């Protein structure tokens, strides 16, 4: 039996108080970072490949079904506003299409061919890298896509939560985060989903830092999509340039569109 399908370590959940439920869920959640710690070398190897591909002008694709697919889409969608990269550099695909982001699409994940068809819509090629995300490690939508990628010399990786899974076996750079049975038996949106989210954070964050999208510890290329970010960016420009005039720094930021460009323009003008 897959670990993700094994019986919960807790019985009679329906008889627990809310306090006991939360205490036990929290106890289980604490095991997730420790499971990830065990596979940091595998995560490193996959990120190294992602960086190579993106530096050469390729793209990163995440693909999965259900919770796994949604997590990939979340991570992909947050890269442009956070790091200022173009839309389409990191792409999330989910079995069942956009409808499945909000609502489960029955049996969409069971189609062995659809994942590859979805990749072809984006003109997938050997400059790109594809990461399959599946707690079970057996989702046909992902398996079929990764197999076709391998046949077409496209680098593959995965994030799964069972050992010796089918998806890991067809991935060149597999990550297997075995978090154990879920608190509610088989509910992989819990610990497995948390593990996948944490690993995705690592992949996108480390990649963007390696691509030069962070300076020091600041998101200097972030999009100015709301007043909070404009305020944050203005204060970053002030620190970078030693400007004491908030309005002047804000004017520079808005004129040039990013902290990096505003800082560079100010320094160029000074010199």
Coordinates of N, CA and C in Angstrom, one line a residue, residues 42-253:
X42 N 18.4 15.9 -3.4 CA 17.6 15.7 -4.6 C 17.0 17.0 -5.1
X43 N 16.5 17.8 -4.2 CA 16.0 19.1 -4.5 C 17.0 20.0 -5.2
X44 N 18.2 20.0 -4.6 CA 19.3 20.7 -5.2 C 19.6 20.3 -6.7
X45 N 19.6 19.1 -6.9 CA 19.9 18.6 -8.3 C 18.9 19.0 -9.3
X46 N 17.6 19.0 -8.9 CA 16.5 19.4 -9.8 C 16.6 21.0 -10.0
X47 N 16.9 21.7 -8.9 CA 17.0 23.2 -9.1 C 18.1 23.5 -10.0
X48 N 19.2 22.8 -9.9 CA 20.4 23.1 -10.8 C 20.0 23.0 -12.3
X49 N 19.1 22.0 -12.6 CA 18.7 21.8 -13.9 C 17.7 22.9 -14.4
X50 N 16.8 23.3 -13.4 CA 15.9 24.4 -13.7 C 16.7 25.7 -14.1
X51 N 17.7 26.0 -13.3 CA 18.5 27.2 -13.5 C 19.2 27.1 -14.9
X52 N 19.8 26.0 -15.2 CA 20.4 25.9 -16.5 C 19.5 26.1 -17.6
X53 N 18.3 25.6 -17.5 CA 17.3 25.7 -18.6 C 16.8 27.2 -18.7
X54 N 16.5 27.8 -17.6 CA 16.0 29.1 -17.7 C 17.0 30.1 -18.1
X55 N 18.3 29.9 -17.7 CA 19.3 30.8 -18.1 C 19.5 30.8 -19.6
X56 N 19.2 29.6 -20.2 CA 19.4 29.4 -21.6 C 18.2 29.8 -22.4
X57 N 17.2 30.4 -21.7 CA 16.0 30.8 -22.4 C 14.8 29.9 -22.4
X58 N 15.0 28.8 -21.7 CA 13.9 27.8 -21.6 C 12.8 28.1 -20.6
X59 N 11.9 27.2 -20.5 CA 10.8 27.5 -19.6 C 10.6 26.3 -18.6
X60 N 10.0 26.6 -17.4 CA 9.7 25.6 -16.4 C 8.2 25.3 -16.4
X61 N 7.9 24.1 -16.6 CA 6.5 23.6 -16.5 C 6.3 22.8 -15.3
X62 N 5.2 23.1 -14.5 CA 4.7 22.3 -13.5 C 3.4 21.6 -14.0
X63 N 3.2 20.3 -13.7 CA 2.0 19.7 -14.1 C 1.5 18.7 -13.0
X64 N 0.2 18.7 -12.8 CA -0.4 17.8 -11.8 C -1.9 17.8 -11.9
X65 N -2.5 17.1 -11.0 CA -3.9 17.0 -10.9 C -4.4 17.3 -9.5
X66 N -5.6 17.9 -9.4 CA -6.2 18.2 -8.1 C -5.3 19.2 -7.3
X67 N -5.1 18.9 -6.0 CA -4.3 19.8 -5.2 C -2.9 20.0 -5.7
X68 N -2.3 18.9 -6.2 CA -0.9 19.0 -6.8 C -0.9 20.0 -8.0
X69 N -1.9 19.9 -8.8 CA -1.9 20.8 -10.0 C -2.1 22.2 -9.6
X70 N -3.0 22.4 -8.6 CA -3.3 23.8 -8.1 C -2.1 24.4 -7.5
X71 N -1.3 23.6 -6.7 CA -0.1 24.2 -6.1 C 0.9 24.6 -7.1
X72 N 1.0 23.8 -8.2 CA 1.9 24.2 -9.3 C 1.5 25.5 -9.9
X73 N 0.2 25.7 -10.1 CA -0.3 26.9 -10.8 C -0.1 28.1 -9.8
X74 N -0.3 27.9 -8.6 CA -0.1 29.0 -7.6 C 1.4 29.5 -7.7
X75 N 2.3 28.5 -7.6 CA 3.7 28.9 -7.7 C 4.1 29.6 -9.0
X76 N 3.6 29.0 -10.1 CA 3.9 29.6 -11.4 C 3.3 31.1 -11.5
X77 N 2.1 31.2 -11.0 CA 1.4 32.5 -11.2 C 2.0 33.6 -10.3
X78 N 2.8 33.2 -9.2 CA 3.4 34.2 -8.3 C 4.7 34.6 -8.8
X79 N 5.3 34.0 -9.7 CA 6.7 34.3 -10.1 C 6.8 35.7 -10.9
X80 N 5.9 36.0 -11.8 CA 6.0 37.3 -12.4 C 5.8 38.5 -11.5
X81 N 4.8 38.5 -10.6 CA 4.7 39.7 -9.8 C 5.8 39.8 -8.7
X82 N 6.3 38.6 -8.3 CA 7.3 38.6 -7.2 C 8.7 39.0 -7.8
X83 N 9.0 38.4 -8.9 CA 10.4 38.5 -9.5 C 10.5 39.3 -10.8
X84 N 9.3 39.7 -11.3 CA 9.4 40.5 -12.5 C 9.7 39.8 -13.8
X85 N 9.6 38.5 -13.8 CA 9.9 37.7 -15.0 C 8.6 37.7 -15.9
X86 N 8.8 37.4 -17.2 CA 7.7 37.5 -18.1 C 6.7 36.3 -17.8
X87 N 5.4 36.6 -18.0 CA 4.5 35.5 -18.0 C 4.8 34.5 -19.0
X88 N 4.7 33.2 -18.7 CA 5.1 32.2 -19.7 C 6.5 31.6 -19.5
X89 N 7.2 32.1 -18.5 CA 8.5 31.5 -18.2 C 8.3 30.3 -17.3
X90 N 7.4 30.5 -16.3 CA 7.0 29.4 -15.4 C 5.5 29.2 -15.6
X91 N 5.2 28.0 -16.0 CA 3.8 27.7 -16.4 C 3.3 26.5 -15.6
X92 N 2.1 26.6 -15.1 CA 1.4 25.6 -14.4 C 0.3 25.0 -15.2
X93 N 0.2 23.6 -15.3 CA -0.8 22.9 -16.0 C -1.5 22.0 -15.0
X94 N -2.8 21.9 -15.2 CA -3.6 21.0 -14.3 C -4.5 20.1 -15.1
X95 N -4.6 18.9 -14.8 CA -5.5 18.0 -15.5 C -7.0 18.5 -15.4
X96 N -7.6 18.6 -16.5 CA -9.0 19.1 -16.6 C -9.0 20.6 -17.0
X97 N -7.8 21.2 -17.1 CA -7.8 22.6 -17.6 C -8.2 23.6 -16.5
X98 N -8.4 24.9 -16.9 CA -8.6 25.9 -15.9 C -9.9 25.7 -15.1
X99 N -10.8 25.0 -15.6 CA -12.0 24.7 -14.8 C -11.7 23.9 -13.5
X100 N -10.6 23.1 -13.6 CA -10.2 22.2 -12.5 C -9.5 23.0 -11.4
X101 N -9.1 24.3 -11.6 CA -8.5 25.1 -10.6 C -9.5 25.3 -9.5
X102 N -10.8 25.5 -9.8 CA -11.8 25.8 -8.8 C -12.7 24.6 -8.4
X103 N -12.8 23.7 -9.4 CA -13.8 22.6 -9.2 C -13.2 21.3 -9.8
X104 N -13.3 20.2 -9.0 CA -12.8 19.0 -9.5 C -13.4 18.5 -10.8
X105 N -12.6 18.1 -11.7 CA -13.1 17.6 -13.0 C -12.9 16.1 -13.0
X106 N -14.0 15.3 -13.0 CA -14.0 13.9 -12.8 C -13.2 13.2 -13.8
X107 N -12.3 12.3 -13.4 CA -11.5 11.4 -14.2 C -10.5 12.1 -15.1
X108 N -10.3 13.4 -15.0 CA -9.4 14.1 -15.8 C -7.9 13.6 -15.6
X109 N -7.6 13.3 -14.4 CA -6.2 12.8 -14.1 C -5.9 11.4 -14.7
X110 N -7.0 10.7 -15.1 CA -6.8 9.3 -15.5 C -6.4 9.2 -17.0
X111 N -6.3 10.3 -17.7 CA -6.0 10.3 -19.2 C -4.5 10.3 -19.3
X112 N -4.0 9.2 -19.9 CA -2.5 9.0 -20.0 C -1.9 9.9 -21.1
X113 N -2.8 10.4 -22.0 CA -2.3 11.2 -23.2 C -2.5 12.7 -23.0
X114 N -3.4 13.1 -22.2 CA -3.8 14.5 -22.1 C -2.6 15.4 -21.7
X115 N -1.8 15.0 -20.7 CA -0.7 15.8 -20.2 C 0.2 16.2 -21.4
X116 N 0.6 15.3 -22.2 CA 1.4 15.6 -23.3 C 0.7 16.5 -24.3
X117 N -0.5 16.3 -24.6 CA -1.3 17.2 -25.4 C -1.3 18.6 -24.9
X118 N -1.5 18.8 -23.6 CA -1.5 20.1 -22.9 C -0.1 20.8 -23.1
X119 N 1.0 20.0 -23.0 CA 2.3 20.6 -23.2 C 2.5 21.0 -24.6
X120 N 2.0 20.3 -25.5 CA 2.1 20.6 -27.0 C 1.5 21.9 -27.3
X121 N 0.4 22.3 -26.6 CA -0.3 23.6 -26.8 C 0.7 24.7 -26.6
X122 N 1.7 24.5 -25.7 CA 2.7 25.5 -25.4 C 4.0 25.3 -26.2
X123 N 3.9 24.4 -27.2 CA 5.1 24.2 -28.1 C 6.3 23.7 -27.2
X124 N 6.1 22.8 -26.3 CA 7.1 22.2 -25.5 C 8.3 21.8 -26.4
X125 N 9.5 22.0 -25.9 CA 10.7 21.6 -26.6 C 11.8 21.3 -25.7
X126 N 13.0 20.8 -26.2 CA 14.1 20.4 -25.4 C 14.8 21.5 -24.7
X127 N 14.4 22.7 -24.9 CA 15.0 23.8 -24.1 C 14.3 23.9 -22.7
X128 N 13.2 23.3 -22.6 CA 12.3 23.4 -21.4 C 12.6 22.3 -20.4
X129 N 12.0 22.4 -19.2 CA 12.1 21.4 -18.2 C 10.7 21.2 -17.6
X130 N 10.3 20.0 -17.3 CA 8.9 19.7 -16.9 C 9.0 19.0 -15.5
X131 N 8.3 19.5 -14.5 CA 8.2 18.9 -13.2 C 6.8 18.4 -12.9
X132 N 6.7 17.1 -12.8 CA 5.4 16.5 -12.4 C 5.2 16.5 -10.9
X133 N 4.0 16.9 -10.5 CA 3.6 17.0 -9.1 C 2.5 16.0 -8.8
X134 N 2.7 15.0 -7.9 CA 1.6 14.1 -7.6 C 1.9 13.4 -6.3
X135 N 1.1 13.6 -5.3 CA 1.3 12.9 -4.0 C 1.4 11.4 -4.1
X136 N 0.5 10.8 -4.9 CA 0.5 9.4 -5.1 C 1.8 8.9 -5.8
X137 N 2.2 9.7 -6.8 CA 3.3 9.2 -7.6 C 2.9 8.4 -8.8
X138 N 1.6 8.3 -9.0 CA 1.1 7.4 -10.0 C 0.0 8.0 -11.0
X139 N -0.2 9.3 -10.9 CA -1.3 10.0 -11.7 C -1.0 9.8 -13.2
X140 N -1.9 9.2 -13.9 CA -1.6 8.9 -15.4 C -1.4 10.2 -16.2
X141 N -2.1 11.2 -15.9 CA -1.9 12.5 -16.6 C -0.5 13.0 -16.5
X142 N 0.2 12.8 -15.4 CA 1.6 13.1 -15.2 C 2.5 12.1 -15.8
X143 N 2.2 10.8 -15.5 CA 3.1 9.7 -16.0 C 3.2 9.8 -17.5
X144 N 2.1 9.9 -18.2 CA 2.2 10.0 -19.7 C 2.9 11.1 -20.2
X145 N 2.8 12.3 -19.6 CA 3.5 13.5 -20.0 C 5.0 13.3 -19.8
X146 N 5.4 12.8 -18.7 CA 6.8 12.7 -18.4 C 7.5 11.6 -19.3
X147 N 6.8 10.6 -19.6 CA 7.3 9.6 -20.5 C 7.5 10.2 -21.9
X148 N 6.6 10.9 -22.4 CA 6.7 11.6 -23.7 C 7.8 12.6 -23.7
X149 N 8.0 13.3 -22.6 CA 9.1 14.3 -22.5 C 10.4 13.5 -22.6
X150 N 10.6 12.4 -21.9 CA 11.8 11.6 -22.0 C 12.1 11.2 -23.4
X151 N 11.1 10.8 -24.1 CA 11.2 10.4 -25.5 C 11.7 11.5 -26.4
X152 N 11.4 12.8 -26.0 CA 11.7 14.0 -26.8 C 12.9 14.8 -26.2
X153 N 13.7 14.1 -25.4 CA 14.9 14.8 -24.8 C 14.6 16.0 -24.0
X154 N 13.4 16.0 -23.3 CA 13.1 17.1 -22.4 C 13.3 16.7 -21.0
X155 N 14.1 17.5 -20.3 CA 14.5 17.2 -18.9 C 13.2 17.1 -18.0
X156 N 13.2 16.1 -17.2 CA 12.0 15.8 -16.3 C 12.4 15.8 -14.8
X157 N 11.5 16.2 -14.0 CA 11.7 16.0 -12.5 C 10.3 15.8 -11.9
X158 N 10.2 15.6 -10.6 CA 8.9 15.3 -10.0 C 9.0 15.6 -8.5
X159 N 7.8 15.9 -7.9 CA 7.7 16.0 -6.5 C 6.6 15.0 -6.1
X160 N 6.9 13.9 -5.4 CA 5.9 12.9 -5.0 C 6.1 12.6 -3.6
X161 N 5.1 11.9 -3.0 CA 5.1 11.6 -1.5 C 5.1 10.2 -1.2
X162 N 5.4 9.3 -2.2 CA 5.6 7.9 -1.9 C 6.9 7.5 -2.5
X163 N 7.6 6.5 -1.9 CA 8.8 6.0 -2.4 C 8.6 5.0 -3.5
X164 N 9.5 4.9 -4.4 CA 9.5 3.9 -5.5 C 8.2 4.0 -6.4
X165 N 7.9 5.2 -6.7 CA 6.6 5.4 -7.4 C 6.9 5.4 -8.9
X166 N 5.8 5.2 -9.7 CA 5.9 5.2 -11.2 C 6.5 6.6 -11.7
X167 N 6.0 7.7 -11.2 CA 6.4 9.0 -11.6 C 7.9 9.2 -11.3
X168 N 8.3 8.8 -10.2 CA 9.7 8.9 -9.9 C 10.6 8.1 -10.8
X169 N 10.1 6.9 -11.2 CA 10.9 6.1 -12.1 C 11.0 6.6 -13.5
X170 N 10.1 7.5 -13.9 CA 10.2 8.1 -15.2 C 10.7 9.5 -15.2
X171 N 11.2 10.0 -14.0 CA 11.7 11.3 -13.9 C 13.3 11.2 -13.8
X172 N 13.9 12.1 -14.5 CA 15.4 12.1 -14.5 C 15.9 12.7 -13.1
X173 N 15.1 13.6 -12.5 CA 15.5 14.2 -11.3 C 14.3 14.2 -10.3
X174 N 14.1 13.0 -9.7 CA 12.9 12.8 -8.8 C 13.2 13.4 -7.4
X175 N 12.1 13.9 -6.8 CA 12.1 14.3 -5.4 C 11.0 13.5 -4.7
X176 N 11.3 12.6 -3.8 CA 10.4 11.8 -3.1 C 10.3 12.2 -1.6
X177 N 9.3 13.0 -1.2 CA 9.2 13.5 0.2 C 8.1 12.6 0.8
X178 N 8.6 11.6 1.6 CA 7.6 10.7 2.2 C 7.3 11.2 3.6
X179 N 6.1 11.7 3.7 CA 5.6 12.4 4.9 C 4.8 11.4 5.8
X180 N 4.5 10.2 5.3 CA 3.7 9.3 6.1 C 2.2 9.4 6.0
X181 N 1.5 8.6 6.7 CA 0.0 8.7 6.6 C -0.6 10.0 6.9
X182 N -1.7 10.4 6.3 CA -2.3 11.7 6.5 C -3.2 11.6 7.8
X183 N -3.4 12.7 8.4 CA -4.2 12.8 9.6 C -5.6 12.2 9.3
X184 N -6.3 12.7 8.2 CA -7.5 12.0 7.7 C -7.0 11.1 6.6
X185 N -7.2 9.8 6.8 CA -6.7 8.8 5.9 C -6.9 9.2 4.4
X186 N -5.7 9.3 3.7 CA -5.8 9.5 2.2 C -6.0 10.9 1.8
X187 N -6.1 11.9 2.8 CA -6.4 13.3 2.4 C -5.1 14.0 2.2
X188 N -4.6 13.8 0.9 CA -3.2 14.3 0.6 C -3.1 15.8 0.4
X189 N -4.2 16.5 0.6 CA -4.1 18.0 0.5 C -3.5 18.5 1.8
X190 N -3.3 17.6 2.8 CA -2.8 17.9 4.1 C -1.3 17.9 4.1
X191 N -0.7 16.9 4.7 CA 0.8 16.8 4.8 C 1.5 16.8 3.5
X192 N 0.9 16.0 2.6 CA 1.5 15.9 1.2 C 1.5 17.2 0.5
X193 N 0.3 17.9 0.6 CA 0.2 19.2 -0.1 C 1.1 20.2 0.5
X194 N 1.3 20.1 1.9 CA 2.2 21.1 2.5 C 3.6 20.8 2.1
X195 N 4.0 19.6 2.0 CA 5.4 19.2 1.5 C 5.6 19.7 0.1
X196 N 4.6 19.5 -0.8 CA 4.8 20.0 -2.1 C 4.9 21.5 -2.2
X197 N 4.1 22.2 -1.4 CA 4.2 23.6 -1.4 C 5.5 24.1 -1.0
X198 N 6.1 23.5 0.1 CA 7.4 23.9 0.6 C 8.5 23.7 -0.4
X199 N 8.4 22.5 -1.1 CA 9.4 22.2 -2.1 C 9.3 23.2 -3.3
X200 N 8.1 23.5 -3.7 CA 7.9 24.5 -4.8 C 8.4 25.8 -4.4
X201 N 8.2 26.2 -3.1 CA 8.8 27.5 -2.7 C 10.3 27.5 -2.9
X202 N 10.9 26.3 -2.5 CA 12.4 26.2 -2.7 C 12.8 26.3 -4.1
X203 N 12.1 25.6 -5.0 CA 12.4 25.6 -6.4 C 12.4 27.0 -7.0
X204 N 11.2 27.6 -6.9 CA 11.1 29.0 -7.5 C 12.0 30.0 -6.9
X205 N 12.1 30.0 -5.5 CA 12.8 31.0 -4.8 C 14.3 30.9 -5.2
X206 N 14.9 29.7 -5.0 CA 16.3 29.5 -5.3 C 16.6 29.8 -6.7
X207 N 15.7 29.4 -7.6 CA 15.9 29.6 -9.1 C 16.0 31.1 -9.4
X208 N 15.0 31.9 -8.8 CA 15.0 33.3 -9.1 C 16.2 34.0 -8.5
X209 N 16.6 33.6 -7.4 CA 17.9 34.2 -6.8 C 19.0 33.9 -7.7
X210 N 19.1 32.6 -8.2 CA 20.2 32.3 -9.1 C 20.2 33.0 -10.4
X211 N 19.0 33.4 -10.8 CA 18.8 34.2 -12.0 C 19.1 35.7 -11.8
X212 N 19.4 36.1 -10.6 CA 19.7 37.5 -10.3 C 18.5 38.3 -10.0
X213 N 17.4 37.7 -9.7 CA 16.1 38.5 -9.5 C 16.0 39.0 -8.1
X214 N 17.0 38.7 -7.2 CA 17.0 39.2 -5.8 C 18.3 39.9 -5.6
X215 N 18.3 41.0 -5.0 CA 19.6 41.7 -4.7 C 19.6 41.8 -3.1
X216 N 20.7 41.3 -2.6 CA 20.8 41.2 -1.1 C 19.7 40.3 -0.6
X217 N 18.6 40.8 0.0 CA 17.5 39.9 0.3 C 16.2 40.6 -0.2
X218 N 16.3 41.4 -1.2 CA 15.1 42.2 -1.6 C 14.7 41.8 -3.0
X219 N 13.4 41.9 -3.3 CA 12.7 41.6 -4.6 C 12.8 42.9 -5.4
X220 N 13.9 43.1 -6.0 CA 14.2 44.4 -6.7 C 13.5 44.5 -8.0
X221 N 12.9 43.4 -8.5 CA 12.2 43.4 -9.8 C 10.7 43.2 -9.7
X222 N 10.2 43.2 -8.4 CA 8.8 43.0 -8.2 C 7.9 43.9 -9.0
X223 N 6.7 43.5 -9.4 CA 5.8 44.3 -10.1 C 5.1 45.3 -9.1
X224 N 4.8 46.5 -9.5 CA 4.2 47.5 -8.6 C 2.7 47.4 -8.8
X225 N 2.1 46.3 -8.3 CA 0.7 46.0 -8.7 C -0.3 46.5 -7.6
X226 N 0.2 47.1 -6.5 CA -0.7 47.7 -5.5 C 0.0 48.7 -4.7
X227 N -0.7 49.4 -3.9 CA -0.1 50.5 -3.1 C 0.9 50.0 -2.1
X228 N 0.7 48.8 -1.5 CA 1.6 48.2 -0.5 C 2.9 48.0 -1.2
X229 N 2.9 47.5 -2.4 CA 4.2 47.2 -3.1 C 4.9 48.5 -3.5
X230 N 4.1 49.5 -3.9 CA 4.7 50.7 -4.3 C 5.4 51.4 -3.0
X231 N 4.7 51.3 -1.9 CA 5.3 51.8 -0.7 C 6.6 51.0 -0.3
X232 N 6.5 49.7 -0.4 CA 7.7 48.9 -0.1 C 8.9 49.2 -1.0
X233 N 8.5 49.3 -2.3 CA 9.5 49.6 -3.3 C 10.1 51.0 -3.1
X234 N 9.3 52.0 -2.7 CA 9.8 53.3 -2.5 C 10.8 53.3 -1.4
X235 N 10.5 52.6 -0.3 CA 11.5 52.5 0.8 C 12.8 51.8 0.5
X236 N 12.6 50.8 -0.4 CA 13.8 50.1 -0.9 C 14.7 51.1 -1.7
X237 N 14.1 51.9 -2.6 CA 14.8 52.9 -3.4 C 15.5 53.9 -2.4
X238 N 14.8 54.3 -1.4 CA 15.4 55.2 -0.4 C 16.7 54.6 0.2
X239 N 16.6 53.4 0.6 CA 17.7 52.7 1.2 C 18.9 52.6 0.2
X240 N 18.5 52.2 -1.0 CA 19.6 51.9 -2.0 C 20.3 53.2 -2.4
X241 N 19.6 54.3 -2.4 CA 20.2 55.5 -2.9 C 20.5 56.5 -1.9
X242 N 20.2 56.2 -0.6 CA 20.4 57.2 0.5 C 19.5 58.4 0.4
X243 N 18.5 58.3 -0.5 CA 17.5 59.4 -0.6 C 16.7 59.5 0.7
X244 N 16.5 60.7 1.2 CA 15.7 60.9 2.4 C 14.3 61.4 2.0
X245 N 14.1 61.8 0.7 CA 12.8 62.3 0.2 C 12.0 61.2 -0.3
X246 N 10.9 60.8 0.5 CA 10.0 59.7 0.1 C 9.4 60.0 -1.3
X247 N 8.9 61.2 -1.5 CA 8.2 61.4 -2.7 C 9.1 61.4 -3.9
X248 N 10.3 61.8 -3.8 CA 11.3 61.7 -4.9 C 11.6 60.3 -5.2
X249 N 11.8 59.5 -4.2 CA 12.0 58.1 -4.4 C 10.9 57.4 -5.1
X250 N 9.7 57.7 -4.6 CA 8.4 57.2 -5.2 C 8.3 57.6 -6.7
X251 N 8.6 58.8 -7.0 CA 8.6 59.3 -8.4 C 9.6 58.5 -9.2
X252 N 10.7 58.3 -8.7 CA 11.8 57.5 -9.5 C 11.3 56.1 -9.7
X253 N 10.7 55.5 -8.7 CA 10.2 54.1 -8.8 C 9.1 54.0 -9.8

